[in-house]
Structure formats: structure tokens, C-alpha cells
XYZ file of C-alpha atoms in Angstrom:
442
model
C 0.000 0.000 0.000
C 1.215 3.518 -0.848
C 2.110 5.335 2.373
C 3.221 8.638 0.835
C 2.345 11.655 2.960
C 1.614 14.483 0.522
C -0.280 17.764 0.674
C -2.934 16.178 -1.533
C -3.317 13.005 0.551
C -3.602 14.989 3.800
C -6.101 17.516 2.478
C -8.163 14.826 0.745
C -9.064 13.683 4.269
C -8.697 16.944 6.204
C -10.831 19.326 4.139
C -13.980 17.153 4.041
C -13.360 16.376 7.739
C -13.254 20.111 8.529
C -16.552 20.674 6.747
C -18.119 17.606 8.394
C -16.720 18.566 11.792
C -18.035 22.120 11.839
C -21.530 20.980 10.869
C -22.227 19.640 14.389
C -21.204 22.800 16.304
C -22.854 24.837 13.538
C -26.154 23.235 14.549
C -25.632 24.423 18.142
C -24.471 27.872 17.002
C -27.560 28.190 14.802
C -29.791 27.243 17.732
C -28.097 29.832 19.956
C -28.173 32.601 17.336
C -31.876 32.091 16.599
C -32.938 31.527 20.197
C -30.864 34.485 21.397
C -32.847 36.773 19.109
C -36.307 35.679 20.260
C -37.854 38.733 21.931
C -39.380 37.001 24.952
C -36.976 35.750 27.681
C -34.070 35.660 25.210
C -31.329 35.724 27.857
C -32.882 32.845 29.840
C -33.452 30.812 26.658
C -29.914 31.525 25.451
C -28.455 30.497 28.806
C -30.521 27.276 28.812
C -29.516 26.405 25.240
C -25.857 27.012 26.101
C -25.993 24.786 29.188
C -27.775 21.981 27.349
C -25.443 22.299 24.360
C -22.397 21.983 26.614
C -23.855 19.002 28.483
C -24.854 17.251 25.249
C -21.383 17.822 23.842
C -19.903 16.420 27.044
C -21.953 13.229 26.886
C -21.508 12.741 23.150
C -17.765 13.348 23.317
C -17.453 10.755 26.061
C -19.526 7.975 24.537
C -18.564 8.704 20.922
C -14.953 7.753 21.637
C -15.842 4.391 20.119
C -15.812 6.325 16.813
C -12.152 7.148 17.318
C -11.375 3.600 18.437
C -13.152 2.175 15.371
C -11.300 4.595 13.088
C -7.911 3.656 14.570
C -8.658 -0.074 14.343
C -9.927 0.075 10.757
C -7.068 2.311 9.559
C -4.413 0.062 11.139
C -5.954 -3.028 9.520
C -6.204 -1.165 6.218
C -2.486 -0.358 6.391
C -1.709 -4.012 7.130
C -4.057 -5.218 4.305
C -6.203 -7.142 6.819
C -9.651 -5.537 6.608
C -11.234 -8.980 6.502
C -10.256 -9.439 10.161
C -12.590 -6.664 11.332
C -15.705 -7.397 9.259
C -17.599 -8.947 12.183
C -16.257 -6.279 14.536
C -18.105 -3.438 12.797
C -21.736 -4.504 13.551
C -20.714 -5.430 17.103
C -19.231 -1.969 17.691
C -22.300 -0.247 16.213
C -24.583 -2.441 18.355
C -22.582 -1.497 21.441
C -23.053 2.208 20.630
C -26.803 1.738 20.221
C -27.260 -0.035 23.582
C -25.052 2.534 25.320
C -27.061 5.425 23.869
C -30.356 3.980 25.127
C -28.890 3.568 28.605
C -27.636 7.171 28.695
C -30.971 8.528 27.486
C -32.881 6.580 30.126
C -30.690 7.855 32.947
C -30.205 11.500 31.979
C -33.691 12.368 30.679
C -35.259 11.284 33.971
C -32.846 13.400 36.039
C -32.779 16.472 33.756
C -33.708 19.003 36.482
C -31.152 17.570 38.896
C -28.431 17.622 36.232
C -28.885 21.264 35.327
C -29.294 22.258 38.962
C -25.666 21.139 39.308
C -24.807 23.885 36.809
C -26.382 26.361 39.260
C -29.381 26.845 36.937
C -32.646 27.814 38.608
C -36.050 29.293 37.851
C -36.875 29.867 34.200
C -33.389 28.870 33.009
C -33.713 25.491 34.744
C -37.224 24.919 33.337
C -36.119 25.790 29.803
C -32.998 23.641 30.054
C -34.860 20.540 31.271
C -37.555 20.792 28.568
C -35.021 21.448 25.810
C -32.760 18.619 26.942
C -35.484 15.952 27.115
C -36.227 16.495 23.431
C -32.587 16.756 22.318
C -31.657 13.607 24.286
C -33.926 11.492 22.063
C -31.235 12.001 19.433
C -28.524 10.059 21.336
C -29.067 6.771 19.427
C -29.190 8.652 16.117
C -25.967 10.532 16.810
C -23.942 7.661 18.262
C -24.756 5.254 15.431
C -23.943 7.978 12.909
C -20.627 8.712 14.626
C -19.690 5.021 14.660
C -20.295 4.863 10.901
C -18.286 8.079 10.411
C -15.415 6.361 12.277
C -15.532 3.514 9.757
C -15.426 5.989 6.870
C -12.426 7.764 8.398
C -10.615 4.466 8.975
C -11.081 3.756 5.269
C -9.381 7.134 4.591
C -12.623 8.700 3.386
C -14.164 11.725 5.100
C -16.081 12.878 2.013
C -19.139 10.738 2.788
C -19.340 12.103 6.356
C -19.051 15.618 4.954
C -22.079 15.102 2.691
C -24.138 13.726 5.584
C -23.132 16.520 7.967
C -23.720 19.344 5.503
C -27.173 18.041 4.668
C -28.018 17.717 8.364
C -26.824 21.268 9.069
C -28.932 22.631 6.214
C -32.031 20.801 7.469
C -31.404 22.178 10.959
C -31.056 25.802 9.815
C -34.264 25.707 7.758
C -36.317 23.976 10.455
C -34.901 26.241 13.180
C -36.417 29.287 11.509
C -39.717 27.543 10.779
C -40.194 25.960 14.218
C -38.677 28.562 16.537
C -40.427 31.591 15.026
C -43.350 29.679 13.482
C -45.234 30.331 10.256
C -48.366 32.410 10.700
C -51.508 30.341 10.284
C -49.535 27.120 9.679
C -46.944 26.446 12.426
C -47.181 27.990 15.916
C -43.888 29.412 17.299
C -42.303 26.698 19.441
C -39.308 28.785 20.585
C -36.695 26.655 22.384
C -38.578 23.380 21.848
C -38.704 24.136 18.122
C -34.905 24.283 18.025
C -34.759 20.890 19.740
C -37.137 19.313 17.190
C -35.097 20.825 14.343
C -31.949 19.188 15.733
C -33.687 15.806 15.942
C -34.775 16.052 12.308
C -31.215 16.935 11.250
C -29.765 13.981 13.167
C -32.286 11.608 11.546
C -31.348 12.776 8.045
C -27.634 12.363 8.809
C -28.140 8.806 10.054
C -30.161 7.742 6.996
C -27.518 9.136 4.658
C -24.680 7.525 6.624
C -26.401 4.136 6.433
C -26.814 4.519 2.669
C -23.074 5.201 2.165
C -22.214 2.355 4.553
C -24.222 -0.193 2.565
C -23.281 1.083 -0.887
C -19.640 2.121 -0.503
C -17.911 0.041 2.204
C -16.937 -3.654 2.345
C -18.744 -4.062 5.671
C -22.248 -5.173 6.710
C -24.589 -4.951 9.722
C -25.194 -8.668 10.193
C -24.492 -9.287 13.886
C -22.341 -12.308 14.783
C -22.535 -13.675 18.307
C -18.958 -14.954 18.015
C -17.123 -12.032 19.578
C -14.478 -10.592 17.263
C -11.030 -10.722 18.961
C -10.542 -7.024 18.184
C -13.622 -6.001 20.193
C -11.892 -6.189 23.576
C -8.894 -3.968 22.604
C -11.300 -1.602 20.822
C -13.459 -1.232 23.943
C -10.335 -0.906 26.128
C -9.106 1.917 23.896
C -12.568 3.479 24.028
C -12.650 3.127 27.844
C -9.368 5.037 28.188
C -10.766 7.696 25.877
C -14.006 7.726 27.915
C -12.038 8.621 31.055
C -10.000 11.195 29.143
C -13.084 12.846 27.697
C -14.857 12.766 31.059
C -11.961 14.790 32.481
C -12.159 17.138 29.505
C -15.836 17.714 30.097
C -15.326 18.185 33.813
C -13.351 21.301 32.887
C -16.203 22.520 30.670
C -18.772 21.720 33.383
C -16.772 23.613 36.006
C -16.447 26.620 33.691
C -20.195 26.717 33.010
C -21.108 26.181 36.660
C -18.939 29.128 37.720
C -20.308 31.321 34.910
C -23.905 30.486 35.871
C -23.151 31.376 39.484
C -21.880 34.804 38.380
C -25.326 35.627 36.906
C -27.500 35.168 33.839
C -25.570 37.715 31.742
C -22.327 35.886 32.471
C -23.645 32.443 31.485
C -25.204 33.946 28.353
C -21.807 35.404 27.353
C -20.083 32.161 28.361
C -22.522 30.178 26.177
C -21.527 32.251 23.150
C -17.781 32.036 23.929
C -17.884 28.294 24.556
C -19.806 27.499 21.400
C -17.446 29.628 19.287
C -14.496 27.859 20.937
C -16.090 24.498 20.126
C -16.726 25.639 16.547
C -13.044 26.585 16.144
C -12.025 23.295 17.752
C -14.067 21.201 15.329
C -12.762 23.324 12.443
C -9.104 22.744 13.340
C -9.934 19.130 14.216
C -10.251 18.337 10.500
C -6.467 18.023 10.339
C -6.530 15.963 13.527
C -8.907 13.586 11.713
C -6.406 13.346 8.871
C -3.688 12.607 11.418
C -5.895 9.961 13.003
C -6.665 8.178 9.724
C -3.243 8.448 8.066
C -1.308 7.883 11.304
C -3.127 4.611 11.974
C -2.488 3.455 8.376
C 1.228 4.321 8.613
C 1.529 2.468 11.916
C -0.156 -0.578 10.351
C 2.333 -0.392 7.465
C 5.236 0.214 9.938
C 6.275 3.339 8.008
C 7.667 5.404 10.885
C 9.613 7.833 8.701
C 6.405 8.941 6.978
C 4.732 9.180 10.383
C 7.259 11.834 11.443
C 6.788 13.703 8.157
C 3.019 13.572 8.707
C 3.298 15.269 12.111
C 5.336 18.179 10.723
C 3.111 18.777 7.719
C -0.176 18.615 9.586
C 1.186 20.942 12.293
C 1.886 23.605 9.663
C -1.552 23.284 8.082
C -3.401 23.308 11.431
C -1.556 26.422 12.652
C -2.279 28.178 9.353
C -6.004 27.456 9.758
C -5.861 28.782 13.340
C -4.184 32.011 12.220
C -6.785 32.533 9.487
C -9.595 32.075 12.036
C -7.900 34.531 14.402
C -7.469 37.161 11.687
C -11.054 36.841 10.447
C -12.501 37.209 13.944
C -10.176 40.092 14.811
C -11.461 42.029 11.802
C -15.099 41.475 12.877
C -14.450 41.487 16.618
C -17.414 43.616 17.733
C -19.856 42.315 15.116
C -19.547 38.612 16.052
C -21.315 38.967 19.395
C -24.238 40.747 17.718
C -24.976 37.590 15.724
C -25.992 35.826 18.932
C -27.523 38.454 21.205
C -28.385 42.143 21.301
C -28.236 42.691 25.084
C -25.563 45.327 25.819
C -24.448 43.776 29.128
C -23.947 40.360 27.497
C -22.027 41.876 24.576
C -19.700 43.839 26.881
C -18.822 40.667 28.789
C -18.331 38.748 25.552
C -16.027 41.364 24.013
C -13.937 41.662 27.176
C -12.933 37.972 27.000
C -13.157 36.967 23.327
C -9.518 37.988 22.689
C -8.336 35.167 24.984
C -10.319 32.629 22.926
C -8.614 33.933 19.766
C -5.124 34.069 21.254
C -5.154 30.392 22.234
C -6.041 29.055 18.767
C -2.462 28.183 17.573
C -1.906 26.251 20.822
C -5.236 24.487 20.281
C -4.138 23.593 16.749
C -1.017 21.783 17.975
C -2.903 20.001 20.771
C -5.778 18.837 18.552
C -3.482 17.749 15.719
C -1.316 15.537 17.960
C -4.479 14.301 19.707
C -5.616 12.957 16.344
C -2.305 11.288 15.537
C -2.041 9.690 18.979
C -5.579 8.307 18.667
C -4.701 6.771 15.305
C -1.637 5.175 16.912
C -3.781 3.697 19.688
C -2.017 5.771 22.404
C -5.238 6.119 24.409
C -3.613 5.496 27.802
C -1.159 8.381 27.425
C -3.926 10.686 26.166
C -5.981 9.757 29.218
C -3.188 10.462 31.702
C -2.186 13.754 30.078
C -5.755 15.063 30.115
C -6.142 14.127 33.788
C -2.971 16.087 34.607
C -4.048 19.074 32.484
C -7.509 19.175 34.082
C -6.775 18.547 37.742
C -3.262 20.021 38.053
C -3.649 22.800 35.480
C -7.163 24.011 34.688
C -8.829 23.508 38.074
C -6.155 25.172 40.270
C -5.854 28.065 37.780
C -9.637 28.629 37.819
C -9.887 28.480 41.620
C -6.972 30.889 42.143
C -8.075 33.415 39.512
C -11.713 33.238 40.664
C -10.521 34.037 44.180
C -9.145 37.315 42.812
C -12.508 38.117 41.190
C -11.546 37.693 37.529
C -14.780 35.805 36.699
C -14.995 35.096 32.917
C -11.324 36.041 32.535
C -10.490 33.413 35.167
C -12.355 30.752 33.184
C -10.634 31.468 29.887
C -7.130 31.967 31.272
C -7.596 28.578 32.966
C -8.566 27.099 29.575
C -5.395 28.623 28.110
C -3.272 26.906 30.797
C -5.161 23.660 30.094
C -4.364 23.751 26.378
C -0.697 24.644 26.948
C -0.237 21.533 29.112
C -2.022 19.330 26.556
C -0.040 20.624 23.590
C 3.320 20.514 25.386
C 2.821 16.990 26.723
C 1.883 15.596 23.306
C 4.773 17.224 21.436
C 7.352 16.023 23.977
C 6.007 12.451 23.972
C 5.848 12.220 20.172
C 9.407 13.497 19.701
C 10.788 11.067 22.282
C 8.978 8.015 20.936
C 8.704 8.474 17.181
C 11.517 10.835 16.081
C 13.954 7.908 16.018
C 11.352 5.493 14.605
C 10.808 3.715 17.901
C 7.522 2.056 18.821
């Protein structure tokens, strides 16, 4: 198999992955932008949508780590010309995701009020959040099965199919958001926040149907479930378990940030909701090159081509940093206008503008961290990723937030703590990769 690492081969995976990746946060950003401009109780609705969006992202990131594990396993077997060995693994992994999603829905939907009370939400914000979440949570099985199939596509070095599915889903969401949130006079009553939730469900359904079509028509795999457990299932679930723990720590940082912001007041959590969703949007955007690193890195490891693996890390680093700089420049030019897309309240916009520069400044560091994250996942280095994230969260982010909050920095405390968090993640990954793979050692 050809293991050449070229600009074309990287971008063939990265560019569709960028477009596919930003579709998911674009759905949340669309919800927030439309909800934030509803005249009645816009700040409370915006705060509720932000809290639910963060919690949904937390859960999905944790349980969707099977997507990354599937991608790494498929790409390594592709590089070793042994795809036949994982044919029975695929339906077993998808079945596992489906059962897991039902379990999570059953637990979290029942305790919605208690969950968002932990974020310090109360009153109208808590009521909105619980109602919005119960509808959005129905989409867990749809999303997790779709993500598992996207992992298969990525392992096969193809992110184009996922891009088509994601773009279509985003388009469906935008159209239905306007129709259901604001309503159509005489035809559809305005459903406000619940309308945004129903629009998201429709988008997720469309994405799943399209993903299944590509799976059946374009891949060598099937969905026929074998009760003879594939020998690769245990290492796949072990890799996923390590990534579960890692992502749980990651989302603890996001939870803590949102809980503190909510405690500062409704204007603070509204501004934090906008900042966090823009940060997530940037992260998914840059993550396209991490997906390329994941897919190509796993294939190179399977082919034992360590020289190309080192070349891959250097090239993808350059591309990811370039993307980060372009995002920074674009937002700097429209610095004051960006907040207006999401809310018109002056107090919210002042808070947003006072902190947004920190979000922009950290983007090159994010690029390095996310890019090496992707490569390490493709190499199956889940244990190291887990340990590094635990260190970054509990010895970096949390102490920084507590100390800076003590001095009354509020939103600045949250985002400086995130900056510290990303510096530790990026530094730890670069040092480890140089030590282990610079001299072609595995």
C-alpha cells in the first residue's frame, strides 16, 4: 500500500473532515443565534440552550470515543491489508453504541432538572434547560450510530461521505430552526426553544439515513451481527474506555467553567454560552487536520512506516496552525460584530467582548494540541492521552480557575484557565511524540 504523505493526501481527508466537523457545532451555534434573538426571555433561553449544548457535547464526546477507536482499528488493519479481520467487529461496535445510547438517554432524561441544577441553573433557566434537553436527548441513538459509521469511513481514509451527511443535516437544521422557533403564521405555531430541539432531531435523523446509505453502498462491511465475539472487540473497547475517562476529564473542565459562569449571573452564562460554542466551533474546524492525522497515522503504523509518520506530524502541524491564524485574523477584523450575531443585550455583549480575545489568542496552541491528539488516537495511544488530560484538568485548569476566581476575575479566570489547560495538553503531546517516534521507535 502507498504510504506517501503528501499535501494532496492529507487535504483529501482533512478538508472534508473540517466541513463535516463544523456541521455539528454549527447546529448548536444556529440554535443559539436564533434563540438568542427571540424577543421574549431571550437571555434565559440563550443560557438554557448554552448549558444543554455543553452538556450534550460532554456526553456525546465521552460515549462517541468508540468512533475514534473504530477509526484507529480500521485504519491500522487497512495499512496491514487485513480488513477482513474486522468485518464482524463493525456490527458489534455499532450495536454497542446503540445499547449505550439507550442507557444514557434513560438515565439522563429522567434526572434532567437535577443535572442542570448542578450547573447552578434555577427558575426559568432550569425549566427551559430541562424541557429542551429531554427532546434533544432522544437524538442520542441517532448521533452515536452515525458517529460510529463516520469512524468507519475515516478508517477507510474517506471523510467525504461524512461531509455530505453533515452538511445536509446542518442545512435541514437551519431551515427547520427558523420555521419551528419563530413559526409560520396560520400554519406552524412558534415553538421557541422546543422548536430548536425538534429541528436538531430532524437533522440527526437525516444524517443517520444518509450515513447508512453510504455504509451499505460504498464500504466492504455489513450490519449482520455475529454472536462470536471478534477478537478485536476487547482492545477496541479498552481503547474506548481510556478515551471515555479522558473525555470525562475534559468535560469536567467545561462543566466547572459553566457552573462558575452560571453562578456569576444570567448575563455571564449567556456570554459564556456564546464564547464556549465559538471555541467548540473553532475546535471542530481545526480538528479536521486531527482527523487526517488519526486516519493516516493509523495506516502508517499498520504499514510500519515510521519515517512517513514523522513527516506527517510536521506537515499537519503547519496546516493546522495556518487554519488557526486565518480564524484569528477573520474574527479580529469582525471582533465587535460577532457577538451581535448571537444576542443584542448590551451587558452580554460587553462581557463577551472583554474575554473573546483570549479565545482567539489560544487558537495556535489548540491547533497543535488537537493535531497531535488525532495522531495519537490513530496510533492507539489512548492510555497516554488519558493520563495527560487528567494532569491538564486537575493540576492545570482547576487550580488556575480556583486561584483566579478568588481574585474576582470571573470570565477572565475561566478562559485563562482554559489557556493553561491547552498549553499543558499541547506541550505533553509534542514532547512524547518526539521522544517516541523521532527515532522510529515504537
